[in-house]
């Protein structure tokens, strides 16, 4: 599916990804977080959100094929993906913008891949609600 220009919901699963803390090591590298407090803020859900919920809307940008693992292991690529080159897939997608849903988000079961969901409009923040609705009704996106 082509996702560029579309809005997708970010679902936080019940399980913690078993990377042994590598994501935090990557975030501490040059160009990453400035402090442990910032690291904690970025790696934990805000108050009112829980695992097993859709918690944010992401506006999707370009997707790039990066077949060579050596290229994916470049420090700037790993920092951008917050994953090691060996652990990430070959397709890297830019997130143009990210916005928290209103708490508590949407409780839902996770599923692999991308699918359409019914997201109550009342969970979309006022600051982006009109734009998201216009994009969806114009046919350029589904949430």
mmCIF file of C-alpha atoms in Angstrom:
data_model
loop_
_atom_site.group_PDB
_atom_site.id
_atom_site.type_symbol
_atom_site.label_atom_id
_atom_site.label_comp_id
_atom_site.label_asym_id
_atom_site.label_seq_id
_atom_site.Cartn_x
_atom_site.Cartn_y
_atom_site.Cartn_z
ATOM 1 C CA UNK A 1 0.000 0.000 0.000
ATOM 2 C CA UNK A 2 1.156 3.527 -0.714
ATOM 3 C CA UNK A 3 1.009 5.461 2.536
ATOM 4 C CA UNK A 4 2.627 8.766 1.593
ATOM 5 C CA UNK A 5 0.322 11.627 2.540
ATOM 6 C CA UNK A 6 -1.953 9.387 4.603
ATOM 7 C CA UNK A 7 -2.721 9.394 8.304
ATOM 8 C CA UNK A 8 -2.172 6.233 10.326
ATOM 9 C CA UNK A 9 -2.856 5.437 13.967
ATOM 10 C CA UNK A 10 0.024 4.290 16.128
ATOM 11 C CA UNK A 11 -0.902 1.273 18.256
ATOM 12 C CA UNK A 12 1.190 0.383 21.302
ATOM 13 C CA UNK A 13 1.254 -3.361 21.814
ATOM 14 C CA UNK A 14 1.151 -5.203 25.122
ATOM 15 C CA UNK A 15 4.641 -6.662 24.791
ATOM 16 C CA UNK A 16 7.895 -4.761 25.118
ATOM 17 C CA UNK A 17 10.099 -5.149 22.046
ATOM 18 C CA UNK A 18 12.995 -7.434 23.050
ATOM 19 C CA UNK A 19 15.962 -5.336 21.923
ATOM 20 C CA UNK A 20 17.758 -5.389 25.278
ATOM 21 C CA UNK A 21 17.679 -1.602 25.540
ATOM 22 C CA UNK A 22 19.445 -1.004 22.195
ATOM 23 C CA UNK A 23 16.905 1.697 21.295
ATOM 24 C CA UNK A 24 17.972 3.701 24.351
ATOM 25 C CA UNK A 25 21.657 3.270 23.460
ATOM 26 C CA UNK A 26 20.915 4.561 19.951
ATOM 27 C CA UNK A 27 18.984 7.548 21.331
ATOM 28 C CA UNK A 28 21.929 8.476 23.592
ATOM 29 C CA UNK A 29 24.296 8.808 20.628
ATOM 30 C CA UNK A 30 25.468 12.170 19.308
ATOM 31 C CA UNK A 31 22.496 13.930 17.758
ATOM 32 C CA UNK A 32 20.041 12.046 19.963
ATOM 33 C CA UNK A 33 18.598 13.002 23.338
ATOM 34 C CA UNK A 34 20.145 15.709 25.498
ATOM 35 C CA UNK A 35 19.363 14.180 28.893
ATOM 36 C CA UNK A 36 18.124 11.110 30.726
ATOM 37 C CA UNK A 37 14.907 13.006 31.481
ATOM 38 C CA UNK A 38 14.312 13.533 27.750
ATOM 39 C CA UNK A 39 15.072 9.849 27.098
ATOM 40 C CA UNK A 40 12.496 8.793 29.694
ATOM 41 C CA UNK A 41 9.919 11.213 28.269
ATOM 42 C CA UNK A 42 10.411 9.843 24.758
ATOM 43 C CA UNK A 43 10.401 6.156 25.710
ATOM 44 C CA UNK A 44 7.335 6.143 27.968
ATOM 45 C CA UNK A 45 3.689 6.777 27.237
ATOM 46 C CA UNK A 46 2.296 10.047 28.585
ATOM 47 C CA UNK A 47 -0.021 9.905 31.583
ATOM 48 C CA UNK A 48 -3.460 8.595 30.659
ATOM 49 C CA UNK A 49 -2.314 6.260 27.858
ATOM 50 C CA UNK A 50 -1.828 2.497 28.124
ATOM 51 C CA UNK A 51 -0.415 -0.398 26.177
ATOM 52 C CA UNK A 52 -3.027 -2.029 23.965
ATOM 53 C CA UNK A 53 -4.293 1.320 22.703
ATOM 54 C CA UNK A 54 -4.055 3.421 19.549
ATOM 55 C CA UNK A 55 -2.375 6.507 21.013
ATOM 56 C CA UNK A 56 -1.319 8.812 18.178
ATOM 57 C CA UNK A 57 -1.939 9.890 14.604
ATOM 58 C CA UNK A 58 1.053 9.901 12.268
ATOM 59 C CA UNK A 59 1.193 11.754 8.968
ATOM 60 C CA UNK A 60 3.260 9.587 6.630
ATOM 61 C CA UNK A 61 5.960 10.836 4.265
ATOM 62 C CA UNK A 62 8.212 9.127 1.735
ATOM 63 C CA UNK A 63 9.245 5.473 1.887
ATOM 64 C CA UNK A 64 12.735 4.579 0.713
ATOM 65 C CA UNK A 65 14.112 1.148 -0.152
ATOM 66 C CA UNK A 66 17.489 0.641 1.520
ATOM 67 C CA UNK A 67 18.509 -2.894 0.600
ATOM 68 C CA UNK A 68 22.098 -2.849 1.826
ATOM 69 C CA UNK A 69 22.373 -3.503 5.572
ATOM 70 C CA UNK A 70 25.637 -1.547 5.637
ATOM 71 C CA UNK A 71 23.673 1.565 4.591
ATOM 72 C CA UNK A 72 21.021 0.882 7.246
ATOM 73 C CA UNK A 73 23.782 0.662 9.887
ATOM 74 C CA UNK A 74 24.869 4.273 9.283
ATOM 75 C CA UNK A 75 24.539 6.159 12.593
ATOM 76 C CA UNK A 76 22.110 8.771 11.208
ATOM 77 C CA UNK A 77 19.861 6.044 9.777
ATOM 78 C CA UNK A 78 19.831 4.065 13.025
ATOM 79 C CA UNK A 79 19.106 7.242 15.018
ATOM 80 C CA UNK A 80 16.254 8.164 12.675
ATOM 81 C CA UNK A 81 14.726 4.691 12.949
ATOM 82 C CA UNK A 82 15.714 4.172 16.607
ATOM 83 C CA UNK A 83 16.739 0.637 15.673
ATOM 84 C CA UNK A 84 19.885 -1.149 14.621
ATOM 85 C CA UNK A 85 20.454 -1.639 10.917
ATOM 86 C CA UNK A 86 20.286 -5.404 11.417
ATOM 87 C CA UNK A 87 16.912 -5.211 13.201
ATOM 88 C CA UNK A 88 15.083 -2.824 10.853
ATOM 89 C CA UNK A 89 13.454 -3.732 7.579
ATOM 90 C CA UNK A 90 14.605 -2.675 4.132
ATOM 91 C CA UNK A 91 11.910 -0.029 3.741
ATOM 92 C CA UNK A 92 12.335 3.191 5.723
ATOM 93 C CA UNK A 93 9.337 5.501 6.005
ATOM 94 C CA UNK A 94 9.475 9.120 7.115
ATOM 95 C CA UNK A 95 6.923 10.349 9.646
ATOM 96 C CA UNK A 96 6.063 13.938 8.639
ATOM 97 C CA UNK A 97 4.205 14.708 11.858
ATOM 98 C CA UNK A 98 2.963 12.942 14.970
ATOM 99 C CA UNK A 99 0.103 13.977 17.255
ATOM 100 C CA UNK A 100 -1.134 12.334 20.452
ATOM 101 C CA UNK A 101 -4.785 11.342 20.417
ATOM 102 C CA UNK A 102 -6.857 12.641 23.280
ATOM 103 C CA UNK A 103 -6.579 10.375 26.315
ATOM 104 C CA UNK A 104 -7.096 7.549 26.810
ATOM 105 C CA UNK A 105 -6.751 6.827 23.072
ATOM 106 C CA UNK A 106 -8.612 3.889 21.577
ATOM 107 C CA UNK A 107 -8.456 0.498 23.256
ATOM 108 C CA UNK A 108 -8.049 -2.105 20.543
ATOM 109 C CA UNK A 109 -6.381 -5.351 19.650
ATOM 110 C CA UNK A 110 -3.230 -5.088 17.598
ATOM 111 C CA UNK A 111 -2.709 -6.720 14.224
ATOM 112 C CA UNK A 112 0.227 -7.093 11.859
ATOM 113 C CA UNK A 113 0.631 -4.615 9.041
ATOM 114 C CA UNK A 114 -1.666 -1.748 8.110
ATOM 115 C CA UNK A 115 -5.453 -1.807 8.126
ATOM 116 C CA UNK A 116 -8.366 0.615 8.414
ATOM 117 C CA UNK A 117 -10.000 1.280 11.773
ATOM 118 C CA UNK A 118 -12.960 3.291 13.019
ATOM 119 C CA UNK A 119 -11.438 6.128 15.036
ATOM 120 C CA UNK A 120 -13.912 8.295 16.946
ATOM 121 C CA UNK A 121 -13.521 11.909 15.792
ATOM 122 C CA UNK A 122 -13.655 13.061 19.420
ATOM 123 C CA UNK A 123 -10.174 11.470 19.960
ATOM 124 C CA UNK A 124 -8.534 13.632 17.268
ATOM 125 C CA UNK A 125 -6.969 16.780 18.763
ATOM 126 C CA UNK A 126 -8.674 20.047 17.803
ATOM 127 C CA UNK A 127 -5.379 21.346 16.357
ATOM 128 C CA UNK A 128 -5.455 18.792 13.502
ATOM 129 C CA UNK A 129 -9.071 17.563 13.444
ATOM 130 C CA UNK A 130 -10.226 19.637 10.478
ATOM 131 C CA UNK A 131 -7.147 18.774 8.396
ATOM 132 C CA UNK A 132 -7.431 15.039 9.137
ATOM 133 C CA UNK A 133 -11.152 14.990 8.306
ATOM 134 C CA UNK A 134 -10.567 16.971 5.085
ATOM 135 C CA UNK A 135 -7.751 14.614 4.017
ATOM 136 C CA UNK A 136 -9.901 11.555 4.673
ATOM 137 C CA UNK A 137 -13.021 12.888 2.985
ATOM 138 C CA UNK A 138 -10.956 14.076 -0.003
ATOM 139 C CA UNK A 139 -9.967 10.451 -0.508
ATOM 140 C CA UNK A 140 -6.276 10.989 0.169
ATOM 141 C CA UNK A 141 -6.259 9.094 3.429
ATOM 142 C CA UNK A 142 -7.856 6.597 5.735
ATOM 143 C CA UNK A 143 -7.208 6.383 9.451
#
